[in-house]
PDB file of C-alpha atoms in Angstrom:
ATOM      1  CA  MET A   1    -129.609 -50.883-247.423  1.00  0.00           C
ATOM      2  CA  GLY A   2    -131.433 -54.201-247.431  1.00  0.00           C
ATOM      3  CA  GLY A   3    -134.705 -55.083-245.884  1.00  0.00           C
ATOM      4  CA  ASN A   4    -132.881 -56.003-242.689  1.00  0.00           C
ATOM      5  CA  GLY A   5    -130.715 -52.867-242.641  1.00  0.00           C
ATOM      6  CA  GLN A   6    -132.076 -51.720-239.284  1.00  0.00           C
ATOM      7  CA  ALA A   7    -131.191 -55.009-237.610  1.00  0.00           C
ATOM      8  CA  GLU A   8    -127.677 -54.947-239.086  1.00  0.00           C
ATOM      9  CA  HIS A   9    -127.156 -51.379-237.849  1.00  0.00           C
ATOM     10  CA  ASP A  10    -128.321 -52.270-234.347  1.00  0.00           C
ATOM     11  CA  GLY A  11    -125.998 -55.276-234.234  1.00  0.00           C
ATOM     12  CA  ALA A  12    -122.999 -53.160-235.222  1.00  0.00           C
ATOM     13  CA  ALA A  13    -123.798 -50.589-232.538  1.00  0.00           C
ATOM     14  CA  ASP A  14    -124.034 -53.291-229.888  1.00  0.00           C
ATOM     15  CA  ARG A  15    -120.647 -54.686-230.969  1.00  0.00           C
ATOM     16  CA  ASP A  16    -119.060 -51.231-230.761  1.00  0.00           C
ATOM     17  CA  ILE A  17    -120.414 -50.657-227.246  1.00  0.00           C
ATOM     18  CA  ALA A  18    -119.182 -54.055-226.111  1.00  0.00           C
ATOM     19  CA  VAL A  19    -115.669 -53.279-227.414  1.00  0.00           C
ATOM     20  CA  LEU A  20    -115.635 -49.921-225.587  1.00  0.00           C
ATOM     21  CA  LEU A  21    -116.748 -51.501-222.277  1.00  0.00           C
ATOM     22  CA  ALA A  22    -114.093 -54.181-222.555  1.00  0.00           C
ATOM     23  CA  GLU A  23    -111.383 -51.564-223.147  1.00  0.00           C
ATOM     24  CA  ALA A  24    -112.618 -49.554-220.110  1.00  0.00           C
ATOM     25  CA  ALA A  25    -112.618 -52.638-217.904  1.00  0.00           C
ATOM     26  CA  ASP A  26    -109.035 -53.428-218.942  1.00  0.00           C
ATOM     27  CA  GLY A  27    -108.051 -49.994-217.650  1.00  0.00           C
ATOM     28  CA  VAL A  28    -109.417 -50.549-214.161  1.00  0.00           C
ATOM     29  CA  ARG A  29    -106.987 -52.035-211.597  1.00  0.00           C
ATOM     30  CA  ILE A  30    -108.817 -54.377-209.227  1.00  0.00           C
ATOM     31  CA  GLY A  31    -107.098 -54.837-205.842  1.00  0.00           C
ATOM     32  CA  ALA A  32    -107.831 -56.820-202.683  1.00  0.00           C
ATOM     33  CA  VAL A  33    -110.949 -55.922-200.703  1.00  0.00           C
ATOM     34  CA  PRO A  34    -109.910 -53.562-197.747  1.00  0.00           C
ATOM     35  CA  TYR A  35    -111.413 -55.904-195.138  1.00  0.00           C
ATOM     36  CA  ARG A  36    -109.612 -54.524-192.099  1.00  0.00           C
ATOM     37  CA  GLU A  37    -110.511 -50.924-192.972  1.00  0.00           C
ATOM     38  CA  LEU A  38    -114.162 -51.871-193.391  1.00  0.00           C
ATOM     39  CA  VAL A  39    -114.216 -53.686-190.048  1.00  0.00           C
ATOM     40  CA  ARG A  40    -112.561 -50.778-188.231  1.00  0.00           C
ATOM     41  CA  GLY A  41    -114.994 -48.350-189.818  1.00  0.00           C
ATOM     42  CA  GLY A  42    -117.931 -50.474-188.711  1.00  0.00           C
ATOM     43  CA  ARG A  43    -116.606 -50.688-185.154  1.00  0.00           C
ATOM     44  CA  ARG A  44    -116.156 -46.898-184.993  1.00  0.00           C
ATOM     45  CA  ARG A  45    -119.732 -46.362-186.184  1.00  0.00           C
ATOM     46  CA  ARG A  46    -121.079 -48.866-183.612  1.00  0.00           C
ATOM     47  CA  ALA A  47    -119.004 -47.245-180.831  1.00  0.00           C
ATOM     48  CA  ARG A  48    -120.415 -43.815-181.689  1.00  0.00           C
ATOM     49  CA  ARG A  49    -123.974 -45.205-181.638  1.00  0.00           C
ATOM     50  CA  TRP A  50    -123.407 -46.881-178.207  1.00  0.00           C
ATOM     51  CA  THR A  51    -121.884 -43.699-176.780  1.00  0.00           C
ATOM     52  CA  LEU A  52    -124.896 -41.647-177.845  1.00  0.00           C
ATOM     53  CA  ALA A  53    -127.297 -44.284-176.510  1.00  0.00           C
ATOM     54  CA  ALA A  54    -125.500 -44.418-173.139  1.00  0.00           C
ATOM     55  CA  ALA A  55    -125.520 -40.625-172.789  1.00  0.00           C
ATOM     56  CA  ALA A  56    -129.230 -40.480-173.571  1.00  0.00           C
ATOM     57  CA  ALA A  57    -129.957 -43.218-171.004  1.00  0.00           C
ATOM     58  CA  LEU A  58    -128.041 -41.368-168.280  1.00  0.00           C
ATOM     59  CA  VAL A  59    -129.846 -38.103-169.011  1.00  0.00           C
ATOM     60  CA  VAL A  60    -133.236 -39.813-168.775  1.00  0.00           C
ATOM     61  CA  ALA A  61    -132.234 -41.635-165.569  1.00  0.00           C
ATOM     62  CA  GLY A  62    -130.925 -38.457-163.966  1.00  0.00           C
ATOM     63  CA  SER A  63    -134.132 -36.563-164.646  1.00  0.00           C
ATOM     64  CA  ALA A  64    -136.077 -39.325-162.881  1.00  0.00           C
ATOM     65  CA  GLY A  65    -133.908 -39.097-159.761  1.00  0.00           C
ATOM     66  CA  THR A  66    -132.483 -42.603-160.195  1.00  0.00           C
ATOM     67  CA  LEU A  67    -129.121 -43.988-161.216  1.00  0.00           C
ATOM     68  CA  ALA A  68    -129.037 -46.175-164.301  1.00  0.00           C
ATOM     69  CA  SER A  69    -126.469 -47.333-166.861  1.00  0.00           C
ATOM     70  CA  ALA A  70    -126.874 -48.012-170.541  1.00  0.00           C
ATOM     71  CA  GLY A  71    -128.135 -51.475-171.327  1.00  0.00           C
ATOM     72  CA  GLY A  72    -126.426 -54.087-173.444  1.00  0.00           C
ATOM     73  CA  THR A  73    -127.376 -57.327-175.130  1.00  0.00           C
ATOM     74  CA  ASP A  74    -127.470 -60.880-173.855  1.00  0.00           C
ATOM     75  CA  GLY A  75    -125.712 -63.839-175.431  1.00  0.00           C
ATOM     76  CA  GLU A  76    -128.405 -64.168-178.099  1.00  0.00           C
ATOM     77  CA  GLY A  77    -128.370 -60.530-179.139  1.00  0.00           C
ATOM     78  CA  ARG A  78    -131.532 -59.529-177.287  1.00  0.00           C
ATOM     79  CA  ARG A  79    -131.653 -56.094-175.684  1.00  0.00           C
ATOM     80  CA  VAL A  80    -131.203 -56.147-171.888  1.00  0.00           C
ATOM     81  CA  VAL A  81    -132.573 -53.198-169.885  1.00  0.00           C
ATOM     82  CA  PRO A  82    -130.917 -52.748-166.440  1.00  0.00           C
ATOM     83  CA  ALA A  83    -133.081 -52.150-163.375  1.00  0.00           C
ATOM     84  CA  ALA A  84    -132.947 -48.604-161.992  1.00  0.00           C
ATOM     85  CA  THR A  85    -132.161 -47.977-158.338  1.00  0.00           C
ATOM     86  CA  ALA A  86    -135.210 -46.647-156.474  1.00  0.00           C
ATOM     87  CA  PRO A  87    -134.727 -43.199-154.890  1.00  0.00           C
ATOM     88  CA  VAL A  88    -134.336 -43.092-151.115  1.00  0.00           C
ATOM     89  CA  THR A  89    -137.322 -41.435-149.501  1.00  0.00           C
ATOM     90  CA  PRO A  90    -136.565 -38.889-146.767  1.00  0.00           C
ATOM     91  CA  ASP A  91    -137.366 -39.668-143.149  1.00  0.00           C
ATOM     92  CA  SER A  92    -137.999 -43.359-143.792  1.00  0.00           C
ATOM     93  CA  ARG A  93    -137.770 -44.437-140.170  1.00  0.00           C
ATOM     94  CA  GLN A  94    -140.462 -46.715-138.745  1.00  0.00           C
ATOM     95  CA  VAL A  95    -142.550 -45.222-135.965  1.00  0.00           C
ATOM     96  CA  ASP A  96    -143.547 -48.612-134.532  1.00  0.00           C
ATOM     97  CA  THR A  97    -139.983 -49.442-133.439  1.00  0.00           C
ATOM     98  CA  PRO A  98    -138.128 -47.362-130.804  1.00  0.00           C
ATOM     99  CA  ARG A  99    -134.473 -46.408-130.827  1.00  0.00           C
ATOM    100  CA  SER A 100    -132.857 -47.876-127.745  1.00  0.00           C
ATOM    101  CA  THR A 101    -129.642 -46.749-126.022  1.00  0.00           C
ATOM    102  CA  ALA A 102    -128.036 -47.957-122.807  1.00  0.00           C
ATOM    103  CA  VAL A 103    -126.878 -44.746-121.110  1.00  0.00           C
ATOM    104  CA  ALA A 104    -125.546 -46.140-117.817  1.00  0.00           C
ATOM    105  CA  ARG A 105    -124.556 -49.445-116.277  1.00  0.00           C
ATOM    106  CA  GLY A 106    -123.428 -50.503-112.828  1.00  0.00           C
ATOM    107  CA  THR A 107    -123.711 -53.012-109.979  1.00  0.00           C
ATOM    108  CA  ASP A 108    -125.825 -52.755-106.848  1.00  0.00           C
ATOM    109  CA  HIS A 109    -125.981 -55.417-104.123  1.00  0.00           C
ATOM    110  CA  GLY A 110    -124.405 -57.928-106.482  1.00  0.00           C
ATOM    111  CA  GLU A 111    -126.874 -57.313-109.321  1.00  0.00           C
ATOM    112  CA  ASP A 112    -126.140 -55.620-112.639  1.00  0.00           C
ATOM    113  CA  TRP A 113    -128.348 -52.664-113.511  1.00  0.00           C
ATOM    114  CA  THR A 114    -128.788 -50.647-116.706  1.00  0.00           C
ATOM    115  CA  VAL A 115    -130.518 -47.386-117.543  1.00  0.00           C
ATOM    116  CA  GLU A 116    -132.109 -47.608-120.969  1.00  0.00           C
ATOM    117  CA  ALA A 117    -133.417 -44.717-123.085  1.00  0.00           C
ATOM    118  CA  LEU A 118    -136.202 -45.450-125.584  1.00  0.00           C
ATOM    119  CA  VAL A 119    -137.045 -42.792-128.177  1.00  0.00           C
ATOM    120  CA  TRP A 120    -140.069 -43.132-130.465  1.00  0.00           C
ATOM    121  CA  GLY A 121    -140.467 -41.124-133.667  1.00  0.00           C
ATOM    122  CA  ALA A 122    -143.491 -38.894-134.184  1.00  0.00           C
ATOM    123  CA  PRO A 123    -146.431 -40.584-136.012  1.00  0.00           C
ATOM    124  CA  ARG A 124    -147.561 -38.652-139.079  1.00  0.00           C
ATOM    125  CA  ASN A 125    -151.192 -39.752-138.985  1.00  0.00           C
ATOM    126  CA  VAL A 126    -153.738 -41.627-136.872  1.00  0.00           C
ATOM    127  CA  SER A 127    -152.953 -44.948-138.541  1.00  0.00           C
ATOM    128  CA  GLN A 128    -149.272 -44.682-137.597  1.00  0.00           C
ATOM    129  CA  ALA A 129    -150.174 -43.503-134.092  1.00  0.00           C
ATOM    130  CA  ARG A 130    -152.426 -46.531-133.621  1.00  0.00           C
ATOM    131  CA  ALA A 131    -149.604 -48.856-134.724  1.00  0.00           C
ATOM    132  CA  GLN A 132    -147.179 -47.093-132.386  1.00  0.00           C
ATOM    133  CA  LEU A 133    -149.464 -47.404-129.369  1.00  0.00           C
ATOM    134  CA  LYS A 134    -149.810 -51.123-130.067  1.00  0.00           C
ATOM    135  CA  ALA A 135    -146.026 -51.479-130.296  1.00  0.00           C
ATOM    136  CA  MET A 136    -145.559 -49.506-127.057  1.00  0.00           C
ATOM    137  CA  ARG A 137    -147.853 -51.898-125.231  1.00  0.00           C
ATOM    138  CA  GLY A 138    -145.530 -54.680-126.315  1.00  0.00           C
ATOM    139  CA  TYR A 139    -142.797 -52.896-124.340  1.00  0.00           C
ATOM    140  CA  ALA A 140    -145.134 -52.429-121.341  1.00  0.00           C
ATOM    141  CA  LEU A 141    -145.264 -48.700-122.096  1.00  0.00           C
ATOM    142  CA  VAL A 142    -148.222 -46.306-122.126  1.00  0.00           C
ATOM    143  CA  PRO A 143    -147.595 -42.651-123.015  1.00  0.00           C
ATOM    144  CA  ALA A 144    -148.740 -40.419-120.179  1.00  0.00           C
ATOM    145  CA  GLY A 145    -151.771 -38.236-120.899  1.00  0.00           C
ATOM    146  CA  ILE A 146    -152.551 -39.831-124.282  1.00  0.00           C
ATOM    147  CA  HIS A 147    -156.216 -40.824-124.475  1.00  0.00           C
ATOM    148  CA  ALA A 148    -156.604 -41.515-128.218  1.00  0.00           C
ATOM    149  CA  PRO A 149    -154.246 -42.242-131.125  1.00  0.00           C
ATOM    150  CA  SER A 150    -154.898 -38.788-132.538  1.00  0.00           C
ATOM    151  CA  ASP A 151    -153.340 -37.278-129.382  1.00  0.00           C
ATOM    152  CA  LEU A 152    -150.008 -38.843-130.354  1.00  0.00           C
ATOM    153  CA  VAL A 153    -149.830 -37.572-133.943  1.00  0.00           C
ATOM    154  CA  GLY A 154    -146.826 -35.282-134.472  1.00  0.00           C
ATOM    155  CA  LYS A 155    -145.283 -36.050-131.068  1.00  0.00           C
ATOM    156  CA  SER A 156    -141.996 -37.841-130.433  1.00  0.00           C
ATOM    157  CA  TRP A 157    -141.915 -39.691-127.121  1.00  0.00           C
ATOM    158  CA  TYR A 158    -139.186 -40.836-124.754  1.00  0.00           C
ATOM    159  CA  TYR A 159    -138.980 -43.220-121.827  1.00  0.00           C
ATOM    160  CA  GLY A 160    -136.310 -43.929-119.229  1.00  0.00           C
ATOM    161  CA  ARG A 161    -136.250 -47.482-117.876  1.00  0.00           C
ATOM    162  CA  LEU A 162    -134.275 -49.246-115.166  1.00  0.00           C
ATOM    163  CA  MET A 163    -133.281 -52.865-115.747  1.00  0.00           C
ATOM    164  CA  ARG A 164    -131.753 -55.237-113.194  1.00  0.00           C
ATOM    165  CA  ASP A 165    -130.153 -58.454-114.404  1.00  0.00           C
ATOM    166  CA  GLY A 166    -131.939 -57.952-117.735  1.00  0.00           C
ATOM    167  CA  ALA A 167    -135.439 -57.645-116.227  1.00  0.00           C
ATOM    168  CA  LEU A 168    -137.522 -54.470-116.213  1.00  0.00           C
ATOM    169  CA  VAL A 169    -137.691 -52.856-112.775  1.00  0.00           C
ATOM    170  CA  SER A 170    -139.320 -49.492-113.427  1.00  0.00           C
ATOM    171  CA  THR A 171    -140.182 -46.905-116.054  1.00  0.00           C
ATOM    172  CA  PHE A 172    -139.370 -43.576-114.465  1.00  0.00           C
ATOM    173  CA  MET A 173    -139.394 -41.188-117.436  1.00  0.00           C
ATOM    174  CA  ASN A 174    -142.430 -40.899-119.704  1.00  0.00           C
ATOM    175  CA  ALA A 175    -142.944 -37.676-121.661  1.00  0.00           C
ATOM    176  CA  PRO A 176    -143.189 -36.092-125.114  1.00  0.00           C
ATOM    177  CA  VAL A 177    -140.078 -34.531-126.610  1.00  0.00           C
ATOM    178  CA  GLU A 178    -140.007 -30.783-126.117  1.00  0.00           C
ATOM    179  CA  LYS A 179    -140.533 -28.412-129.024  1.00  0.00           C
ATOM    180  CA  GLY A 180    -137.124 -28.099-130.623  1.00  0.00           C
ATOM    181  CA  GLY A 181    -136.083 -31.529-129.375  1.00  0.00           C
ATOM    182  CA  THR A 182    -134.224 -30.564-126.192  1.00  0.00           C
ATOM    183  CA  PRO A 183    -134.779 -28.814-122.875  1.00  0.00           C
ATOM    184  CA  PRO A 184    -133.862 -25.114-123.065  1.00  0.00           C
ATOM    185  CA  ASP A 185    -130.167 -24.321-122.625  1.00  0.00           C
ATOM    186  CA  GLY A 186    -129.191 -24.496-118.983  1.00  0.00           C
ATOM    187  CA  GLN A 187    -132.288 -26.450-117.969  1.00  0.00           C
ATOM    188  CA  VAL A 188    -132.763 -30.098-117.045  1.00  0.00           C
ATOM    189  CA  ALA A 189    -135.561 -32.630-117.448  1.00  0.00           C
ATOM    190  CA  ASP A 190    -134.773 -35.197-114.770  1.00  0.00           C
ATOM    191  CA  ALA A 191    -136.147 -37.766-112.370  1.00  0.00           C
ATOM    192  CA  ALA A 192    -134.715 -39.422-109.258  1.00  0.00           C
ATOM    193  CA  THR A 193    -135.439 -43.095-108.800  1.00  0.00           C
ATOM    194  CA  LEU A 194    -134.629 -46.088-106.650  1.00  0.00           C
ATOM    195  CA  LEU A 195    -131.834 -48.343-107.771  1.00  0.00           C
ATOM    196  CA  ASP A 196    -133.529 -51.228-105.961  1.00  0.00           C
ATOM    197  CA  PRO A 197    -137.279 -50.544-105.564  1.00  0.00           C
ATOM    198  CA  GLU A 198    -137.785 -53.872-103.770  1.00  0.00           C
ATOM    199  CA  ALA A 199    -135.322 -53.067-100.985  1.00  0.00           C
ATOM    200  CA  ALA A 200    -136.981 -51.909 -97.769  1.00  0.00           C
ATOM    201  CA  GLY A 201    -136.297 -48.242 -97.143  1.00  0.00           C
ATOM    202  CA  GLY A 202    -134.321 -47.948-100.374  1.00  0.00           C
ATOM    203  CA  SER A 203    -132.855 -44.535-101.109  1.00  0.00           C
ATOM    204  CA  ARG A 204    -133.197 -42.592-104.323  1.00  0.00           C
ATOM    205  CA  ARG A 205    -129.534 -42.839-105.271  1.00  0.00           C
ATOM    206  CA  LEU A 206    -130.037 -42.590-109.024  1.00  0.00           C
ATOM    207  CA  VAL A 207    -130.775 -39.378-110.954  1.00  0.00           C
ATOM    208  CA  VAL A 208    -131.297 -39.491-114.702  1.00  0.00           C
ATOM    209  CA  GLY A 209    -132.009 -36.507-116.918  1.00  0.00           C
ATOM    210  CA  ARG A 210    -131.886 -34.856-120.322  1.00  0.00           C
ATOM    211  CA  VAL A 211    -130.060 -31.672-121.273  1.00  0.00           C
ATOM    212  CA  ALA A 212    -129.254 -29.687-124.386  1.00  0.00           C
ATOM    213  CA  PRO A 213    -125.982 -30.599-126.159  1.00  0.00           C
ATOM    214  CA  THR A 214    -124.537 -27.283-124.944  1.00  0.00           C
ATOM    215  CA  ALA A 215    -124.362 -28.590-121.369  1.00  0.00           C
ATOM    216  CA  LEU A 216    -120.743 -29.287-120.389  1.00  0.00           C
ATOM    217  CA  GLU A 217    -121.409 -30.195-116.765  1.00  0.00           C
ATOM    218  CA  VAL A 218    -124.375 -31.285-114.676  1.00  0.00           C
ATOM    219  CA  THR A 219    -124.329 -31.283-110.871  1.00  0.00           C
ATOM    220  CA  CYS A 220    -126.662 -33.670-109.046  1.00  0.00           C
ATOM    221  CA  THR A 221    -127.550 -32.826-105.444  1.00  0.00           C
ATOM    222  CA  TRP A 222    -129.367 -35.022-102.903  1.00  0.00           C
ATOM    223  CA  ASP A 223    -131.360 -33.851 -99.918  1.00  0.00           C
ATOM    224  CA  ASP A 224    -128.481 -34.504 -97.509  1.00  0.00           C
ATOM    225  CA  GLY A 225    -126.143 -32.226 -99.459  1.00  0.00           C
ATOM    226  CA  THR A 226    -124.302 -34.987-101.358  1.00  0.00           C
ATOM    227  CA  LYS A 227    -123.147 -33.677-104.747  1.00  0.00           C
ATOM    228  CA  VAL A 228    -121.985 -35.525-107.865  1.00  0.00           C
ATOM    229  CA  LYS A 229    -120.865 -33.956-111.151  1.00  0.00           C
ATOM    230  CA  ALA A 230    -121.375 -35.470-114.588  1.00  0.00           C
ATOM    231  CA  ALA A 231    -119.464 -34.343-117.688  1.00  0.00           C
ATOM    232  CA  PRO A 232    -119.803 -35.387-121.358  1.00  0.00           C
ATOM    233  CA  ALA A 233    -118.264 -38.735-122.214  1.00  0.00           C
ATOM    234  CA  ALA A 234    -115.391 -38.727-124.688  1.00  0.00           C
ATOM    235  CA  PRO A 235    -116.616 -39.250-128.277  1.00  0.00           C
ATOM    236  CA  GLY A 236    -116.974 -42.933-129.083  1.00  0.00           C
ATOM    237  CA  THR A 237    -116.715 -44.017-125.444  1.00  0.00           C
ATOM    238  CA  GLY A 238    -118.924 -46.999-124.727  1.00  0.00           C
ATOM    239  CA  LEU A 239    -120.170 -48.423-121.461  1.00  0.00           C
ATOM    240  CA  VAL A 240    -117.151 -50.148-119.964  1.00  0.00           C
ATOM    241  CA  GLY A 241    -116.399 -51.304-116.426  1.00  0.00           C
ATOM    242  CA  ASP A 242    -118.545 -50.087-113.570  1.00  0.00           C
ATOM    243  CA  PHE A 243    -120.707 -46.975-113.420  1.00  0.00           C
ATOM    244  CA  GLU A 244    -119.438 -43.520-114.335  1.00  0.00           C
ATOM    245  CA  ASP A 245    -121.296 -40.228-113.880  1.00  0.00           C
ATOM    246  CA  LEU A 246    -121.454 -39.031-117.494  1.00  0.00           C
ATOM    247  CA  VAL A 247    -123.469 -37.130-120.098  1.00  0.00           C
ATOM    248  CA  ARG A 248    -124.068 -39.167-123.231  1.00  0.00           C
ATOM    249  CA  PRO A 249    -125.757 -38.859-126.642  1.00  0.00           C
ATOM    250  CA  VAL A 250    -128.792 -41.057-127.274  1.00  0.00           C
ATOM    251  CA  ASP A 251    -129.848 -42.562-130.582  1.00  0.00           C
ATOM    252  CA  GLY A 252    -132.834 -40.725-132.043  1.00  0.00           C
ATOM    253  CA  SER A 253    -132.600 -37.862-129.517  1.00  0.00           C
ATOM    254  CA  ARG A 254    -131.292 -34.339-129.990  1.00  0.00           C
ATOM    255  CA  ALA A 255    -130.944 -34.043-126.240  1.00  0.00           C
ATOM    256  CA  ASN A 256    -128.096 -35.685-124.338  1.00  0.00           C
ATOM    257  CA  TRP A 257    -128.848 -37.888-121.323  1.00  0.00           C
ATOM    258  CA  PHE A 258    -126.956 -37.890-118.023  1.00  0.00           C
ATOM    259  CA  THR A 259    -126.843 -40.167-114.987  1.00  0.00           C
ATOM    260  CA  CYS A 260    -125.637 -39.564-111.435  1.00  0.00           C
ATOM    261  CA  VAL A 261    -125.442 -42.087-108.598  1.00  0.00           C
ATOM    262  CA  ALA A 262    -124.991 -41.084-104.960  1.00  0.00           C
ATOM    263  CA  PRO A 263    -122.532 -43.007-102.747  1.00  0.00           C
ATOM    264  CA  LYS A 264    -123.783 -46.225-101.179  1.00  0.00           C
ATOM    265  CA  GLY A 265    -124.913 -46.348 -97.593  1.00  0.00           C
ATOM    266  CA  GLU A 266    -126.697 -42.998 -97.681  1.00  0.00           C
ATOM    267  CA  ASP A 267    -130.450 -42.591 -97.215  1.00  0.00           C
ATOM    268  CA  HIS A 268    -131.549 -40.155 -99.942  1.00  0.00           C
ATOM    269  CA  HIS A 269    -135.207 -39.261-100.149  1.00  0.00           C
ATOM    270  CA  SER A 270    -134.862 -37.024-103.202  1.00  0.00           C
ATOM    271  CA  GLY A 271    -132.355 -35.769-105.689  1.00  0.00           C
ATOM    272  CA  ALA A 272    -132.214 -32.990-108.240  1.00  0.00           C
ATOM    273  CA  ALA A 273    -129.835 -31.794-110.929  1.00  0.00           C
ATOM    274  CA  LYS A 274    -128.920 -28.569-112.643  1.00  0.00           C
ATOM    275  CA  VAL A 275    -126.583 -27.538-115.420  1.00  0.00           C
ATOM    276  CA  THR A 276    -123.522 -25.907-113.868  1.00  0.00           C
ATOM    277  CA  LYS A 277    -121.442 -25.356-117.009  1.00  0.00           C
ATOM    278  CA  VAL A 278    -122.423 -24.682-120.615  1.00  0.00           C
ATOM    279  CA  ALA A 279    -120.537 -24.190-123.848  1.00  0.00           C
ATOM    280  CA  LYS A 280    -119.258 -20.675-124.505  1.00  0.00           C
ATOM    281  CA  GLY A 281    -121.507 -18.537-126.640  1.00  0.00           C
ATOM    282  CA  SER A 282    -124.635 -20.541-125.844  1.00  0.00           C
TER     283      SER A 282
END
């Protein structure tokens, strides 16, 4: 072994290793890259990730009481978060706007007349009551017996108004809604009024009232013995043609409203009504 024996030995070992690696490489078959398989595998992995993300988003949205869908990306790859739908709050009606229903219509002395029911929701606090009183004044209405806004809190209110040719003639019903929302079964809250208050010696031909939904027939009687019967209108029946004696539902009211009109040419000083038929079992 010469002075450079170590270097010669190392060189031989390196050559041997190189030969072995070359022989091993010759034994390996190199094929085409499986591009399609790699792409499909990547798509499956992305689909699984999106599915999990969407499920998690729906669970979070459901626990918050809102409906949401999983977000996506915009054209530049930025994450886009969809807006959630705000939950609907219960009893969201406005107390400064009444619910209005025309419950009767007819013609008297060549003029069209309409009976209108206005129902106001119950204010929940003094602030809402103050706003409601202001709105009522805009309708030329003042709730009877209410001296301060606090007196109106928690009370629903209704009015009956008579209109002729679109102009207000009189407000003849003005009262808080009864506890439970309707008069007791078999009872009537009613008022007789003049169809034409400006006519000299006008008779009280019109009777308007409220009854529980169980009432199937109301009989109106005037002081001279004239009787008129009103029955519930067929569901979905609107105000068509001339006047009909009917019992009708009113928007915002649990009670039904009825109207009766006495024949023309009679001088009626007063009129009253009572329920003469109710639903079975009530």
